[in-house]
Structure formats: structure tokens, C-alpha cells
Amino acid sequence: MSHSSIDHSVTPELRAPLRSFADEMEAALREHDADRGERGWQDDSDEALFERVNEECIDLQKAIESGDRVRIVKESADIANMAMMLWQRLTKSGLYK
């Protein structure tokens, strides 16, 4: 079973909302580059990354409750980044095919 139906040999134009969200995710990752070092999340366990997803979900809930739209955007990107990190580990390690 393939993990993606997208043909990655061709770079399709990303949908505008996806491009904007990806840009927000990249900005969030760059904010933490100096803190995380060259390997970043790659040495974190799956469990540690999953725990960080949960922590970010709590942060998002608090942001929503506060009505802080800027924080909501940032926390949404943080959740997506944690999920991307788990996805990357599984797909690059061959654990998911």
C-alpha cells in the first residue's frame, strides 16, 4: 500500500491555502532552528513527538479560548509540524509502505 497517491516526480502547483499553511509551518520551524541543532527532531522518539503533538493541541485549545487569532495560527502550524515530523520518520524509515 502506497502512503501517497501524489506523483512526486512532478512538482504540482500547491493549492493556495496549502501553500500559505506550509509557509507558516516553515516559519515556525525556522524560529526553532538554533535551539534544535542540525538534526532537529530526527533523534526524538515517536513517543516524544506524539507527546509534543498533544502539548501543542492543549496550547491551541488555550489560544482558541483566549480568542488570540495570531496565536491560533501559530499553534495550528506547530501541531502540523509535529505531525509532519512523525510522518517523516515513518515514511523515511520504511516503517510505512
mmCIF file with all atom_site columns, N, CA and C in Angstrom, residues 20-64:
data_model
loop_
_atom_site.group_PDB
_atom_site.id
_atom_site.type_symbol
_atom_site.label_atom_id
_atom_site.label_alt_id
_atom_site.label_comp_id
_atom_site.label_asym_id
_atom_site.label_entity_id
_atom_site.label_seq_id
_atom_site.pdbx_PDB_ins_code
_atom_site.Cartn_x
_atom_site.Cartn_y
_atom_site.Cartn_z
_atom_site.occupancy
_atom_site.B_iso_or_equiv
_atom_site.pdbx_formal_charge
_atom_site.auth_seq_id
_atom_site.auth_comp_id
_atom_site.auth_asym_id
_atom_site.auth_atom_id
_atom_site.pdbx_PDB_model_num
ATOM 1   N N  . SER A 1 20 ? 0.069  28.614 1.759  1.00 0.00 ? 20 SER A N  1
ATOM 2   C CA . SER A 1 20 ? 0.116  29.566 2.873  1.00 0.00 ? 20 SER A CA 1
ATOM 3   C C  . SER A 1 20 ? 0.389  28.852 4.192  1.00 0.00 ? 20 SER A C  1
ATOM 4   N N  . PHE A 1 21 ? -0.265 27.704 4.380  1.00 0.00 ? 21 PHE A N  1
ATOM 5   C CA . PHE A 1 21 ? -0.072 26.945 5.614  1.00 0.00 ? 21 PHE A CA 1
ATOM 6   C C  . PHE A 1 21 ? 1.343  26.387 5.683  1.00 0.00 ? 21 PHE A C  1
ATOM 7   N N  . ALA A 1 22 ? 1.839  25.885 4.560  1.00 0.00 ? 22 ALA A N  1
ATOM 8   C CA . ALA A 1 22 ? 3.212  25.368 4.516  1.00 0.00 ? 22 ALA A CA 1
ATOM 9   C C  . ALA A 1 22 ? 4.215  26.478 4.818  1.00 0.00 ? 22 ALA A C  1
ATOM 10  N N  . ASP A 1 23 ? 3.964  27.676 4.322  1.00 0.00 ? 23 ASP A N  1
ATOM 11  C CA . ASP A 1 23 ? 4.840  28.807 4.624  1.00 0.00 ? 23 ASP A CA 1
ATOM 12  C C  . ASP A 1 23 ? 4.836  29.117 6.120  1.00 0.00 ? 23 ASP A C  1
ATOM 13  N N  . GLU A 1 24 ? 3.674  29.037 6.738  1.00 0.00 ? 24 GLU A N  1
ATOM 14  C CA . GLU A 1 24 ? 3.565  29.268 8.190  1.00 0.00 ? 24 GLU A CA 1
ATOM 15  C C  . GLU A 1 24 ? 4.317  28.182 8.960  1.00 0.00 ? 24 GLU A C  1
ATOM 16  N N  . MET A 1 25 ? 4.193  26.940 8.500  1.00 0.00 ? 25 MET A N  1
ATOM 17  C CA . MET A 1 25 ? 4.920  25.842 9.136  1.00 0.00 ? 25 MET A CA 1
ATOM 18  C C  . MET A 1 25 ? 6.424  26.057 9.038  1.00 0.00 ? 25 MET A C  1
ATOM 19  N N  . GLU A 1 26 ? 6.891  26.441 7.857  1.00 0.00 ? 26 GLU A N  1
ATOM 20  C CA . GLU A 1 26 ? 8.321  26.667 7.652  1.00 0.00 ? 26 GLU A CA 1
ATOM 21  C C  . GLU A 1 26 ? 8.824  27.799 8.546  1.00 0.00 ? 26 GLU A C  1
ATOM 22  N N  . ALA A 1 27 ? 8.049  28.862 8.664  1.00 0.00 ? 27 ALA A N  1
ATOM 23  C CA . ALA A 1 27 ? 8.442  29.983 9.532  1.00 0.00 ? 27 ALA A CA 1
ATOM 24  C C  . ALA A 1 27 ? 8.581  29.515 10.981 1.00 0.00 ? 27 ALA A C  1
ATOM 25  N N  . ALA A 1 28 ? 7.652  28.676 11.427 1.00 0.00 ? 28 ALA A N  1
ATOM 26  C CA . ALA A 1 28 ? 7.721  28.160 12.797 1.00 0.00 ? 28 ALA A CA 1
ATOM 27  C C  . ALA A 1 28 ? 8.953  27.282 12.992 1.00 0.00 ? 28 ALA A C  1
ATOM 28  N N  . LEU A 1 29 ? 9.258  26.440 12.012 1.00 0.00 ? 29 LEU A N  1
ATOM 29  C CA . LEU A 1 29 ? 10.452 25.592 12.112 1.00 0.00 ? 29 LEU A CA 1
ATOM 30  C C  . LEU A 1 29 ? 11.723 26.436 12.176 1.00 0.00 ? 29 LEU A C  1
ATOM 31  N N  . ARG A 1 30 ? 11.787 27.467 11.353 1.00 0.00 ? 30 ARG A N  1
ATOM 32  C CA . ARG A 1 30 ? 12.979 28.319 11.325 1.00 0.00 ? 30 ARG A CA 1
ATOM 33  C C  . ARG A 1 30 ? 13.188 29.057 12.646 1.00 0.00 ? 30 ARG A C  1
ATOM 34  N N  . GLU A 1 31 ? 12.100 29.386 13.334 1.00 0.00 ? 31 GLU A N  1
ATOM 35  C CA . GLU A 1 31 ? 12.210 30.049 14.636 1.00 0.00 ? 31 GLU A CA 1
ATOM 36  C C  . GLU A 1 31 ? 12.971 29.182 15.639 1.00 0.00 ? 31 GLU A C  1
ATOM 37  N N  . HIS A 1 32 ? 12.896 27.871 15.467 1.00 0.00 ? 32 HIS A N  1
ATOM 38  C CA . HIS A 1 32 ? 13.488 26.941 16.429 1.00 0.00 ? 32 HIS A CA 1
ATOM 39  C C  . HIS A 1 32 ? 14.774 26.293 15.931 1.00 0.00 ? 32 HIS A C  1
ATOM 40  N N  . ASP A 1 33 ? 15.226 26.644 14.740 1.00 0.00 ? 33 ASP A N  1
ATOM 41  C CA . ASP A 1 33 ? 16.436 26.020 14.187 1.00 0.00 ? 33 ASP A CA 1
ATOM 42  C C  . ASP A 1 33 ? 17.632 26.126 15.122 1.00 0.00 ? 33 ASP A C  1
ATOM 43  N N  . ALA A 1 34 ? 17.869 27.280 15.670 1.00 0.00 ? 34 ALA A N  1
ATOM 44  C CA . ALA A 1 34 ? 19.043 27.480 16.535 1.00 0.00 ? 34 ALA A CA 1
ATOM 45  C C  . ALA A 1 34 ? 18.947 26.632 17.805 1.00 0.00 ? 34 ALA A C  1
ATOM 46  N N  . ASP A 1 35 ? 17.733 26.447 18.311 1.00 0.00 ? 35 ASP A N  1
ATOM 47  C CA . ASP A 1 35 ? 17.526 25.675 19.539 1.00 0.00 ? 35 ASP A CA 1
ATOM 48  C C  . ASP A 1 35 ? 17.686 24.174 19.319 1.00 0.00 ? 35 ASP A C  1
ATOM 49  N N  . ARG A 1 36 ? 17.287 23.697 18.149 1.00 0.00 ? 36 ARG A N  1
ATOM 50  C CA . ARG A 1 36 ? 17.204 22.257 17.909 1.00 0.00 ? 36 ARG A CA 1
ATOM 51  C C  . ARG A 1 36 ? 18.474 21.661 17.302 1.00 0.00 ? 36 ARG A C  1
ATOM 52  N N  . GLY A 1 37 ? 19.318 22.463 16.723 1.00 0.00 ? 37 GLY A N  1
ATOM 53  C CA . GLY A 1 37 ? 20.539 21.926 16.133 1.00 0.00 ? 37 GLY A CA 1
ATOM 54  C C  . GLY A 1 37 ? 20.310 21.356 14.756 1.00 0.00 ? 37 GLY A C  1
ATOM 55  N N  . GLU A 1 38 ? 21.362 20.798 14.200 1.00 0.00 ? 38 GLU A N  1
ATOM 56  C CA . GLU A 1 38 ? 21.341 20.328 12.818 1.00 0.00 ? 38 GLU A CA 1
ATOM 57  C C  . GLU A 1 38 ? 20.368 19.175 12.591 1.00 0.00 ? 38 GLU A C  1
ATOM 58  N N  . ARG A 1 39 ? 20.258 18.251 13.545 1.00 0.00 ? 39 ARG A N  1
ATOM 59  C CA . ARG A 1 39 ? 19.403 17.078 13.355 1.00 0.00 ? 39 ARG A CA 1
ATOM 60  C C  . ARG A 1 39 ? 17.958 17.333 13.751 1.00 0.00 ? 39 ARG A C  1
ATOM 61  N N  . GLY A 1 40 ? 17.713 18.421 14.452 1.00 0.00 ? 40 GLY A N  1
ATOM 62  C CA . GLY A 1 40 ? 16.339 18.767 14.810 1.00 0.00 ? 40 GLY A CA 1
ATOM 63  C C  . GLY A 1 40 ? 15.616 17.652 15.535 1.00 0.00 ? 40 GLY A C  1
ATOM 64  N N  . TRP A 1 41 ? 14.456 17.286 15.014 1.00 0.00 ? 41 TRP A N  1
ATOM 65  C CA . TRP A 1 41 ? 13.600 16.281 15.635 1.00 0.00 ? 41 TRP A CA 1
ATOM 66  C C  . TRP A 1 41 ? 14.024 14.857 15.309 1.00 0.00 ? 41 TRP A C  1
ATOM 67  N N  . GLN A 1 42 ? 14.986 14.660 14.445 1.00 0.00 ? 42 GLN A N  1
ATOM 68  C CA . GLN A 1 42 ? 15.296 13.330 13.933 1.00 0.00 ? 42 GLN A CA 1
ATOM 69  C C  . GLN A 1 42 ? 15.773 12.358 15.005 1.00 0.00 ? 42 GLN A C  1
ATOM 70  N N  . ASP A 1 43 ? 16.251 12.871 16.124 1.00 0.00 ? 43 ASP A N  1
ATOM 71  C CA . ASP A 1 43 ? 16.689 11.992 17.208 1.00 0.00 ? 43 ASP A CA 1
ATOM 72  C C  . ASP A 1 43 ? 15.613 11.787 18.270 1.00 0.00 ? 43 ASP A C  1
ATOM 73  N N  . ASP A 1 44 ? 14.473 12.456 18.126 1.00 0.00 ? 44 ASP A N  1
ATOM 74  C CA . ASP A 1 44 ? 13.378 12.293 19.076 1.00 0.00 ? 44 ASP A CA 1
ATOM 75  C C  . ASP A 1 44 ? 12.666 10.973 18.805 1.00 0.00 ? 44 ASP A C  1
ATOM 76  N N  . SER A 1 45 ? 12.187 10.352 19.860 1.00 0.00 ? 45 SER A N  1
ATOM 77  C CA . SER A 1 45 ? 11.419 9.109  19.686 1.00 0.00 ? 45 SER A CA 1
ATOM 78  C C  . SER A 1 45 ? 10.026 9.438  19.167 1.00 0.00 ? 45 SER A C  1
ATOM 79  N N  . ASP A 1 46 ? 9.374  8.437  18.593 1.00 0.00 ? 46 ASP A N  1
ATOM 80  C CA . ASP A 1 46 ? 7.991  8.618  18.149 1.00 0.00 ? 46 ASP A CA 1
ATOM 81  C C  . ASP A 1 46 ? 7.119  9.047  19.327 1.00 0.00 ? 46 ASP A C  1
ATOM 82  N N  . GLU A 1 47 ? 7.346  8.450  20.469 1.00 0.00 ? 47 GLU A N  1
ATOM 83  C CA . GLU A 1 47 ? 6.557  8.772  21.660 1.00 0.00 ? 47 GLU A CA 1
ATOM 84  C C  . GLU A 1 47 ? 6.760  10.222 22.077 1.00 0.00 ? 47 GLU A C  1
ATOM 85  N N  . ALA A 1 48 ? 7.998  10.700 22.015 1.00 0.00 ? 48 ALA A N  1
ATOM 86  C CA . ALA A 1 48 ? 8.276  12.096 22.383 1.00 0.00 ? 48 ALA A CA 1
ATOM 87  C C  . ALA A 1 48 ? 7.597  13.054 21.406 1.00 0.00 ? 48 ALA A C  1
ATOM 88  N N  . LEU A 1 49 ? 7.638  12.720 20.133 1.00 0.00 ? 49 LEU A N  1
ATOM 89  C CA . LEU A 1 49 ? 6.977  13.568 19.145 1.00 0.00 ? 49 LEU A CA 1
ATOM 90  C C  . LEU A 1 49 ? 5.466  13.561 19.346 1.00 0.00 ? 49 LEU A C  1
ATOM 91  N N  . PHE A 1 50 ? 4.906  12.396 19.643 1.00 0.00 ? 50 PHE A N  1
ATOM 92  C CA . PHE A 1 50 ? 3.471  12.305 19.888 1.00 0.00 ? 50 PHE A CA 1
ATOM 93  C C  . PHE A 1 50 ? 3.087  13.130 21.111 1.00 0.00 ? 50 PHE A C  1
ATOM 94  N N  . GLU A 1 51 ? 3.904  13.086 22.140 1.00 0.00 ? 51 GLU A N  1
ATOM 95  C CA . GLU A 1 51 ? 3.641  13.887 23.336 1.00 0.00 ? 51 GLU A CA 1
ATOM 96  C C  . GLU A 1 51 ? 3.658  15.377 22.994 1.00 0.00 ? 51 GLU A C  1
ATOM 97  N N  . ARG A 1 52 ? 4.560  15.774 22.123 1.00 0.00 ? 52 ARG A N  1
ATOM 98  C CA . ARG A 1 52 ? 4.623  17.174 21.701 1.00 0.00 ? 52 ARG A CA 1
ATOM 99  C C  . ARG A 1 52 ? 3.383  17.556 20.896 1.00 0.00 ? 52 ARG A C  1
ATOM 100 N N  . VAL A 1 53 ? 2.846  16.639 20.099 1.00 0.00 ? 53 VAL A N  1
ATOM 101 C CA . VAL A 1 53 ? 1.587  16.909 19.397 1.00 0.00 ? 53 VAL A CA 1
ATOM 102 C C  . VAL A 1 53 ? 0.500  17.203 20.425 1.00 0.00 ? 53 VAL A C  1
ATOM 103 N N  . ASN A 1 54 ? 0.419  16.371 21.441 1.00 0.00 ? 54 ASN A N  1
ATOM 104 C CA . ASN A 1 54 ? -0.592 16.568 22.483 1.00 0.00 ? 54 ASN A CA 1
ATOM 105 C C  . ASN A 1 54 ? -0.415 17.904 23.197 1.00 0.00 ? 54 ASN A C  1
ATOM 106 N N  . GLU A 1 55 ? 0.822  18.252 23.513 1.00 0.00 ? 55 GLU A N  1
ATOM 107 C CA . GLU A 1 55 ? 1.090  19.531 24.175 1.00 0.00 ? 55 GLU A CA 1
ATOM 108 C C  . GLU A 1 55 ? 0.670  20.701 23.293 1.00 0.00 ? 55 GLU A C  1
ATOM 109 N N  . GLU A 1 56 ? 0.957  20.593 22.006 1.00 0.00 ? 56 GLU A N  1
ATOM 110 C CA . GLU A 1 56 ? 0.577  21.660 21.080 1.00 0.00 ? 56 GLU A CA 1
ATOM 111 C C  . GLU A 1 56 ? -0.942 21.756 20.938 1.00 0.00 ? 56 GLU A C  1
ATOM 112 N N  . CYS A 1 57 ? -1.642 20.625 21.013 1.00 0.00 ? 57 CYS A N  1
ATOM 113 C CA . CYS A 1 57 ? -3.111 20.651 20.960 1.00 0.00 ? 57 CYS A CA 1
ATOM 114 C C  . CYS A 1 57 ? -3.674 21.399 22.165 1.00 0.00 ? 57 CYS A C  1
ATOM 115 N N  . ILE A 1 58 ? -3.080 21.190 23.327 1.00 0.00 ? 58 ILE A N  1
ATOM 116 C CA . ILE A 1 58 ? -3.509 21.923 24.524 1.00 0.00 ? 58 ILE A CA 1
ATOM 117 C C  . ILE A 1 58 ? -3.241 23.417 24.339 1.00 0.00 ? 58 ILE A C  1
ATOM 118 N N  . ASP A 1 59 ? -2.082 23.756 23.785 1.00 0.00 ? 59 ASP A N  1
ATOM 119 C CA . ASP A 1 59 ? -1.764 25.162 23.521 1.00 0.00 ? 59 ASP A CA 1
ATOM 120 C C  . ASP A 1 59 ? -2.768 25.774 22.541 1.00 0.00 ? 59 ASP A C  1
ATOM 121 N N  . LEU A 1 60 ? -3.162 25.013 21.524 1.00 0.00 ? 60 LEU A N  1
ATOM 122 C CA . LEU A 1 60 ? -4.139 25.506 20.563 1.00 0.00 ? 60 LEU A CA 1
ATOM 123 C C  . LEU A 1 60 ? -5.485 25.731 21.236 1.00 0.00 ? 60 LEU A C  1
ATOM 124 N N  . GLN A 1 61 ? -5.887 24.816 22.076 1.00 0.00 ? 61 GLN A N  1
ATOM 125 C CA . GLN A 1 61 ? -7.154 24.965 22.777 1.00 0.00 ? 61 GLN A CA 1
ATOM 126 C C  . GLN A 1 61 ? -7.154 26.246 23.615 1.00 0.00 ? 61 GLN A C  1
ATOM 127 N N  . LYS A 1 62 ? -6.058 26.502 24.310 1.00 0.00 ? 62 LYS A N  1
ATOM 128 C CA . LYS A 1 62 ? -5.948 27.725 25.114 1.00 0.00 ? 62 LYS A CA 1
ATOM 129 C C  . LYS A 1 62 ? -5.995 28.967 24.231 1.00 0.00 ? 62 LYS A C  1
ATOM 130 N N  . ALA A 1 63 ? -5.345 28.903 23.074 1.00 0.00 ? 63 ALA A N  1
ATOM 131 C CA . ALA A 1 63 ? -5.355 30.035 22.149 1.00 0.00 ? 63 ALA A CA 1
ATOM 132 C C  . ALA A 1 63 ? -6.770 30.300 21.637 1.00 0.00 ? 63 ALA A C  1
ATOM 133 N N  . ILE A 1 64 ? -7.494 29.236 21.319 1.00 0.00 ? 64 ILE A N  1
ATOM 134 C CA . ILE A 1 64 ? -8.874 29.384 20.848 1.00 0.00 ? 64 ILE A CA 1
ATOM 135 C C  . ILE A 1 64 ? -9.736 29.992 21.946 1.00 0.00 ? 64 ILE A C  1
#
